[in-house]
mmCIF file of C-alpha atoms and ligand atoms in Angstrom:
data_model
loop_
_atom_site.group_PDB
_atom_site.id
_atom_site.type_symbol
_atom_site.label_atom_id
_atom_site.label_comp_id
_atom_site.label_asym_id
_atom_site.label_seq_id
_atom_site.Cartn_x
_atom_site.Cartn_y
_atom_site.Cartn_z
ATOM 1 C CA MET A 106 145.884 45.162 49.973
ATOM 2 C CA ASN A 107 143.513 42.207 49.920
ATOM 3 C CA ASP A 108 144.849 40.945 53.250
ATOM 4 C CA ALA A 109 141.658 40.067 55.105
ATOM 5 C CA GLU A 110 143.576 37.727 57.443
ATOM 6 C CA ASN A 111 145.535 40.683 58.898
ATOM 7 C CA ARG A 112 142.401 42.751 59.387
ATOM 8 C CA LEU A 113 140.157 40.398 61.356
ATOM 9 C CA ILE A 114 140.451 40.697 65.144
ATOM 10 C CA VAL A 115 138.584 38.029 67.103
ATOM 11 C CA ALA A 116 137.337 39.177 70.532
ATOM 12 C CA LEU A 117 138.268 36.635 73.227
ATOM 13 C CA ASP A 118 135.587 37.506 75.784
ATOM 14 C CA TYR A 119 136.204 34.586 78.177
ATOM 15 C CA PRO A 120 136.445 34.177 81.972
ATOM 16 C CA SER A 121 139.774 32.285 81.914
ATOM 17 C CA TRP A 122 142.847 31.720 79.716
ATOM 18 C CA PRO A 123 142.129 27.972 79.210
ATOM 19 C CA ASP A 124 138.684 28.864 77.777
ATOM 20 C CA ALA A 125 140.239 31.442 75.479
ATOM 21 C CA GLU A 126 143.095 29.131 74.533
ATOM 22 C CA LYS A 127 140.655 26.498 73.295
ATOM 23 C CA MET A 128 139.098 29.037 70.940
ATOM 24 C CA VAL A 129 142.522 30.233 69.714
ATOM 25 C CA GLY A 130 143.372 26.607 68.927
ATOM 26 C CA LEU A 131 140.205 26.265 66.844
ATOM 27 C CA LEU A 132 141.113 29.290 64.715
ATOM 28 C CA PRO A 133 144.512 28.634 63.085
ATOM 29 C CA GLU A 134 143.926 31.186 60.301
ATOM 30 C CA VAL A 135 143.191 34.034 62.720
ATOM 31 C CA LYS A 136 146.277 36.165 63.458
ATOM 32 C CA PHE A 137 144.855 38.900 65.653
ATOM 33 C CA PHE A 138 142.932 38.574 68.944
ATOM 34 C CA LYS A 139 141.362 41.088 71.275
ATOM 35 C CA VAL A 140 141.858 40.724 75.017
ATOM 36 C CA GLY A 141 139.340 42.781 76.983
ATOM 37 C CA LEU A 142 138.855 43.521 80.654
ATOM 38 C CA GLU A 143 137.290 40.170 81.516
ATOM 39 C CA LEU A 144 140.066 37.951 80.164
ATOM 40 C CA TYR A 145 142.885 40.329 81.069
ATOM 41 C CA LEU A 146 141.773 40.413 84.714
ATOM 42 C CA ALA A 147 140.812 36.735 84.919
ATOM 43 C CA SER A 148 144.211 35.677 83.554
ATOM 44 C CA ARG A 149 146.081 38.423 85.466
ATOM 45 C CA GLY A 150 147.575 39.636 82.209
ATOM 46 C CA GLU A 151 148.786 36.164 81.236
ATOM 47 C CA ALA A 152 146.504 36.004 78.165
ATOM 48 C CA VAL A 153 148.520 38.657 76.340
ATOM 49 C CA ARG A 154 151.823 36.916 76.991
ATOM 50 C CA ARG A 155 150.479 33.521 75.929
ATOM 51 C CA LEU A 156 149.022 34.903 72.710
ATOM 52 C CA ARG A 157 152.338 36.590 71.874
ATOM 53 C CA GLU A 158 154.160 33.310 72.532
ATOM 54 C CA ALA A 159 151.770 31.630 70.098
ATOM 55 C CA GLY A 160 152.802 34.204 67.471
ATOM 56 C CA LYS A 161 149.514 36.114 67.568
ATOM 57 C CA GLU A 162 148.952 39.880 67.506
ATOM 58 C CA VAL A 163 146.996 41.391 70.396
ATOM 59 C CA PHE A 164 144.565 44.282 70.713
ATOM 60 C CA LEU A 165 144.550 45.023 74.453
ATOM 61 C CA ASP A 166 141.114 46.564 74.962
ATOM 62 C CA LEU A 167 141.227 48.094 78.451
ATOM 63 C CA LYS A 168 139.473 51.363 77.468
ATOM 64 C CA PHE A 169 141.119 53.765 79.941
ATOM 65 C CA HIS A 170 139.025 56.752 81.055
ATOM 66 C CA ASP A 171 140.327 58.755 84.044
ATOM 67 C CA ILE A 172 142.213 61.982 84.801
ATOM 68 C CA PRO A 173 145.104 62.695 82.365
ATOM 69 C CA HIS A 174 147.965 61.739 84.706
ATOM 70 C CA THR A 175 146.371 58.424 85.713
ATOM 71 C CA VAL A 176 145.605 57.463 82.122
ATOM 72 C CA ALA A 177 149.112 58.442 80.970
ATOM 73 C CA GLN A 178 150.697 56.212 83.633
ATOM 74 C CA ALA A 179 148.334 53.323 82.888
ATOM 75 C CA SER A 180 149.041 53.718 79.154
ATOM 76 C CA ARG A 181 152.781 53.411 79.858
ATOM 77 C CA GLN A 182 152.108 50.040 81.486
ATOM 78 C CA ALA A 183 149.745 48.968 78.699
ATOM 79 C CA ALA A 184 152.462 49.802 76.149
ATOM 80 C CA LEU A 185 154.773 47.274 77.851
ATOM 81 C CA GLN A 186 152.366 44.316 77.680
ATOM 82 C CA GLY A 187 153.305 43.272 74.143
ATOM 83 C CA ALA A 188 150.071 44.350 72.452
ATOM 84 C CA SER A 189 149.982 45.894 68.963
ATOM 85 C CA ILE A 190 146.944 48.048 69.751
ATOM 86 C CA ILE A 191 145.897 49.684 73.062
ATOM 87 C CA ASN A 192 143.109 52.170 73.745
ATOM 88 C CA VAL A 193 141.542 54.983 75.801
ATOM 89 C CA HIS A 194 138.110 56.650 75.729
ATOM 90 C CA ALA A 195 137.902 59.815 73.600
ATOM 91 C CA ALA A 196 135.352 61.049 76.162
ATOM 92 C CA GLY A 197 138.319 61.598 78.509
ATOM 93 C CA GLY A 198 139.123 64.700 76.450
ATOM 94 C CA ARG A 199 142.040 66.349 74.670
ATOM 95 C CA GLU A 200 144.499 66.585 77.556
ATOM 96 C CA MET A 201 143.948 62.990 78.634
ATOM 97 C CA MET A 202 144.529 61.695 75.103
ATOM 98 C CA THR A 203 147.559 63.962 74.490
ATOM 99 C CA LYS A 204 149.251 62.814 77.689
ATOM 100 C CA ALA A 205 148.481 59.172 76.914
ATOM 101 C CA ALA A 206 149.954 59.485 73.397
ATOM 102 C CA GLN A 207 153.135 61.119 74.740
ATOM 103 C CA ALA A 208 153.486 58.501 77.477
ATOM 104 C CA VAL A 209 153.132 55.574 75.062
ATOM 105 C CA LYS A 210 155.679 57.062 72.648
ATOM 106 C CA GLU A 211 158.178 57.770 75.423
ATOM 107 C CA GLN A 212 157.745 54.363 77.005
ATOM 108 C CA ALA A 213 158.195 52.510 73.710
ATOM 109 C CA GLU A 214 161.391 54.457 72.965
ATOM 110 C CA LYS A 215 162.728 53.832 76.443
ATOM 111 C CA ALA A 216 161.995 50.095 76.320
ATOM 112 C CA ARG A 217 163.116 49.896 72.639
ATOM 113 C CA ILE A 218 159.928 48.183 71.570
ATOM 114 C CA GLN A 219 157.629 48.828 68.636
ATOM 115 C CA LYS A 220 155.134 51.509 69.702
ATOM 116 C CA PRO A 221 151.650 50.001 69.875
ATOM 117 C CA LEU A 222 148.915 51.849 68.017
ATOM 118 C CA LEU A 223 147.017 54.003 70.505
ATOM 119 C CA VAL A 224 143.390 54.363 69.498
ATOM 120 C CA ALA A 225 140.368 56.094 71.036
ATOM 121 C CA ILE A 226 136.967 54.603 71.670
ATOM 122 C CA THR A 227 134.384 56.984 70.229
ATOM 123 C CA VAL A 228 130.762 56.104 70.964
ATOM 124 C CA LEU A 229 130.160 52.478 72.003
ATOM 125 C CA THR A 230 128.470 50.520 69.245
ATOM 126 C CA SER A 231 125.947 49.171 71.761
ATOM 127 C CA LEU A 232 124.383 52.655 72.080
ATOM 128 C CA ASN A 233 121.672 53.907 69.756
ATOM 129 C CA GLU A 234 120.351 57.480 69.410
ATOM 130 C CA GLU A 235 117.850 57.049 72.270
ATOM 131 C CA ASP A 236 120.558 55.771 74.629
ATOM 132 C CA LEU A 237 122.776 58.707 73.660
ATOM 133 C CA GLU A 238 120.062 61.254 74.314
ATOM 134 C CA GLU A 239 119.425 59.709 77.707
ATOM 135 C CA ILE A 240 123.066 60.208 78.736
ATOM 136 C CA GLY A 241 123.207 63.711 77.269
ATOM 137 C CA LEU A 242 125.342 63.014 74.199
ATOM 138 C CA GLY A 243 124.632 64.487 70.742
ATOM 139 C CA ARG A 244 123.806 62.516 67.623
ATOM 140 C CA THR A 245 126.442 60.019 66.453
ATOM 141 C CA GLU A 246 126.906 61.800 63.076
ATOM 142 C CA LYS A 247 128.182 64.837 64.976
ATOM 143 C CA THR A 248 129.813 63.298 68.054
ATOM 144 C CA VAL A 249 131.826 60.523 66.392
ATOM 145 C CA PRO A 250 133.673 62.557 63.691
ATOM 146 C CA ALA A 251 134.310 65.382 66.190
ATOM 147 C CA TRP A 252 135.771 62.989 68.783
ATOM 148 C CA ALA A 253 137.816 61.246 66.090
ATOM 149 C CA ARG A 254 139.259 64.590 64.980
ATOM 150 C CA LEU A 255 140.118 65.390 68.596
ATOM 151 C CA ALA A 256 141.912 62.033 68.893
ATOM 152 C CA LEU A 257 143.899 62.798 65.717
ATOM 153 C CA GLU A 258 144.881 66.248 67.030
ATOM 154 C CA ALA A 259 145.899 64.697 70.357
ATOM 155 C CA GLY A 260 148.384 62.447 68.523
ATOM 156 C CA LEU A 261 146.470 59.155 68.557
ATOM 157 C CA ASP A 262 146.765 56.681 65.700
ATOM 158 C CA GLY A 263 143.089 55.947 65.189
ATOM 159 C CA VAL A 264 139.689 55.214 66.646
ATOM 160 C CA VAL A 265 137.305 52.414 67.467
ATOM 161 C CA ALA A 266 133.924 53.169 65.924
ATOM 162 C CA SER A 267 130.829 51.658 64.372
ATOM 163 C CA PRO A 268 131.230 50.774 60.682
ATOM 164 C CA GLN A 269 128.291 53.085 60.042
ATOM 165 C CA GLU A 270 130.551 56.038 60.888
ATOM 166 C CA ILE A 271 133.578 55.117 58.715
ATOM 167 C CA GLN A 272 132.869 57.624 55.972
ATOM 168 C CA LEU A 273 132.323 60.534 58.375
ATOM 169 C CA ILE A 274 135.589 59.697 60.177
ATOM 170 C CA ARG A 275 137.532 59.434 56.909
ATOM 171 C CA LYS A 276 136.224 62.883 55.978
ATOM 172 C CA SER A 277 137.290 64.453 59.279
ATOM 173 C CA CYS A 278 140.574 62.539 59.782
ATOM 174 C CA GLY A 279 141.972 61.577 56.354
ATOM 175 C CA PRO A 280 143.129 58.298 54.804
ATOM 176 C CA ASP A 281 145.909 57.288 57.225
ATOM 177 C CA PHE A 282 143.962 57.426 60.469
ATOM 178 C CA LYS A 283 143.194 53.860 61.593
ATOM 179 C CA ILE A 284 139.559 52.841 61.956
ATOM 180 C CA ILE A 285 138.775 49.702 63.959
ATOM 181 C CA CYS A 286 135.173 48.535 63.813
ATOM 182 C CA PRO A 287 133.312 46.336 66.252
ATOM 183 C CA GLY A 288 129.556 46.185 65.713
ATOM 184 C CA VAL A 289 130.116 43.935 62.714
ATOM 185 C CA ARG A 290 127.591 41.201 62.063
ATOM 186 C CA PRO A 291 127.459 38.855 59.083
ATOM 187 C CA ALA A 292 123.975 38.722 57.567
ATOM 188 C CA TRP A 293 123.730 35.093 58.809
ATOM 189 C CA SER A 294 124.288 35.817 62.544
ATOM 190 C CA ASP A 295 122.394 37.384 65.499
ATOM 191 C CA THR A 296 122.986 41.072 66.273
ATOM 192 C CA GLY A 297 122.939 40.419 70.061
ATOM 193 C CA ASP A 298 123.344 43.695 72.021
ATOM 194 C CA GLN A 299 125.082 45.503 69.141
ATOM 195 C CA LYS A 300 122.850 48.188 67.679
ATOM 196 C CA ARG A 301 124.769 50.104 65.004
ATOM 197 C CA VAL A 302 125.878 47.169 62.830
ATOM 198 C CA LEU A 303 127.046 46.464 59.255
ATOM 199 C CA THR A 304 128.359 43.260 57.633
ATOM 200 C CA PRO A 305 132.110 42.426 57.357
ATOM 201 C CA GLY A 306 132.026 43.023 53.592
ATOM 202 C CA GLU A 307 130.359 46.401 53.974
ATOM 203 C CA ALA A 308 132.830 47.482 56.691
ATOM 204 C CA MET A 309 135.804 46.609 54.453
ATOM 205 C CA GLU A 310 134.286 48.235 51.389
ATOM 206 C CA LEU A 311 133.655 51.453 53.337
ATOM 207 C CA GLY A 312 137.278 51.675 54.502
ATOM 208 C CA ALA A 313 137.688 49.978 57.896
ATOM 209 C CA ASP A 314 141.314 49.036 58.660
ATOM 210 C CA PHE A 315 140.300 46.264 61.072
ATOM 211 C CA ILE A 316 137.062 44.659 62.216
ATOM 212 C CA VAL A 317 136.505 43.162 65.670
ATOM 213 C CA VAL A 318 134.198 40.157 65.738
ATOM 214 C CA GLY A 319 133.321 38.181 68.845
ATOM 215 C CA ARG A 320 130.218 36.107 69.242
ATOM 216 C CA PRO A 321 129.448 35.450 65.532
ATOM 217 C CA ILE A 322 132.693 33.417 65.584
ATOM 218 C CA THR A 323 133.205 32.345 69.196
ATOM 219 C CA ARG A 324 129.591 31.207 69.687
ATOM 220 C CA ALA A 325 129.215 29.660 66.232
ATOM 221 C CA GLU A 326 128.686 25.927 66.028
ATOM 222 C CA LYS A 327 131.779 25.760 63.805
ATOM 223 C CA PRO A 328 133.984 28.735 64.745
ATOM 224 C CA ARG A 329 136.663 28.074 62.134
ATOM 225 C CA GLU A 330 134.107 27.931 59.334
ATOM 226 C CA ALA A 331 132.506 31.139 60.603
ATOM 227 C CA ALA A 332 135.916 32.880 60.674
ATOM 228 C CA LEU A 333 136.808 31.704 57.171
ATOM 229 C CA ARG A 334 133.425 32.763 55.861
ATOM 230 C CA ILE A 335 133.869 36.206 57.418
ATOM 231 C CA MET A 336 137.395 36.528 55.914
ATOM 232 C CA ASP A 337 135.972 35.611 52.543
ATOM 233 C CA GLU A 338 133.285 38.313 52.865
ATOM 234 C CA MET A 339 136.024 40.768 53.935
ATOM 235 C CA LYS A 340 138.116 39.892 50.842
ATOM 236 C CA LYS A 341 135.162 40.591 48.593
ATOM 237 C CA GLY A 342 134.552 43.912 50.388
ATOM 238 C CA LEU A 343 138.241 44.862 50.019
ATOM 239 C CA ALA A 344 138.143 43.983 46.306
ATOM 240 C CA ARG A 345 135.152 46.306 45.914
ATOM 241 C CA ARG A 346 136.994 49.023 47.873
ATOM 242 C CA TYR A 347 140.064 48.886 45.636
ATOM 243 C CA SER A 348 138.295 48.271 42.299
ATOM 244 C CA PRO A 349 138.453 51.330 40.016
HETATM 245 O O1 LIG B 192 130.656 39.618 70.419
HETATM 246 P P1 LIG B 192 130.839 40.901 69.691
HETATM 247 O O2 LIG B 192 131.178 40.738 68.211
HETATM 248 O O3 LIG B 192 129.710 41.880 69.912
HETATM 249 O O4 LIG B 192 132.152 41.543 70.365
HETATM 250 C C1 LIG B 192 132.563 42.866 70.101
HETATM 251 C C2 LIG B 192 133.729 43.185 70.971
HETATM 252 O O5 LIG B 192 134.144 44.532 70.696
HETATM 253 C C3 LIG B 192 133.440 43.134 72.478
HETATM 254 O O6 LIG B 192 134.603 42.583 73.079
HETATM 255 C C4 LIG B 192 133.245 44.580 72.895
HETATM 256 O O7 LIG B 192 133.719 44.849 74.178
HETATM 257 C C5 LIG B 192 134.106 45.323 71.870
HETATM 258 N N1 LIG B 192 133.723 46.701 71.583
HETATM 259 C C6 LIG B 192 132.483 47.085 71.111
HETATM 260 N N2 LIG B 192 132.195 48.405 70.847
HETATM 261 C C7 LIG B 192 133.132 49.336 71.031
HETATM 262 C C8 LIG B 192 134.395 48.949 71.502
HETATM 263 C C9 LIG B 192 134.668 47.620 71.755
HETATM 264 O O8 LIG B 192 131.625 46.245 70.898
HETATM 265 N N3 LIG B 192 132.870 50.601 70.700
#
């Protein structure tokens, strides 16, 4: 279970595939990369294909949020891109998530491909309690586990959430529901615009399945060293999680 290298997802937030490709080349130990809106659009989808060709796993982070039919149809297309994880916003509600989950399952069966994990974004880790109040959302301790439960009931495989909410989500959704955590910052790096943060070791110890790390690796002076250091912290966190 101490497989930190399968649980670190590096966010490739770049304006072109050649920029991203350079970073991928600097990180031979990293197996999983996240392609978000910027890189997906800039490369016209090419980034996912190129990463797959390089033998890497992809989290395609397009965060769909629209009416149920539109999201279901978009999710069908996302399922065909070759990613291992795709996502929608839980804020889109039960029907939107249910239709998306059905569409992804159907599409994967039809195309005879492995079904990607479909996960829901809960509350963005860049929002703190004041931001949430301003946009009329309740406190994270209530909103996040409730939205995670809704995602589980709608047939999704997991959620994206702050590591600070792992324990609440485990309580409401059980041990098999996947929890992917951005908002992870090693003690030795800047927090940037992330507000609800924990370290990689803490996130693993608390029960995250995956962590998503961008700038602490991609903007580090020595990205490979930063990635290896983070994996080492993750291993220690996993050892603490599984120690009796
Ligand atoms: O650079 P940094 O480590 O903050 O990158 C985090 C990545 O995770 C970004 O690509 C961001 O879009 C993404 N993300 C997030 N919070 C969420 C969902 C995704 O920060 N709730």
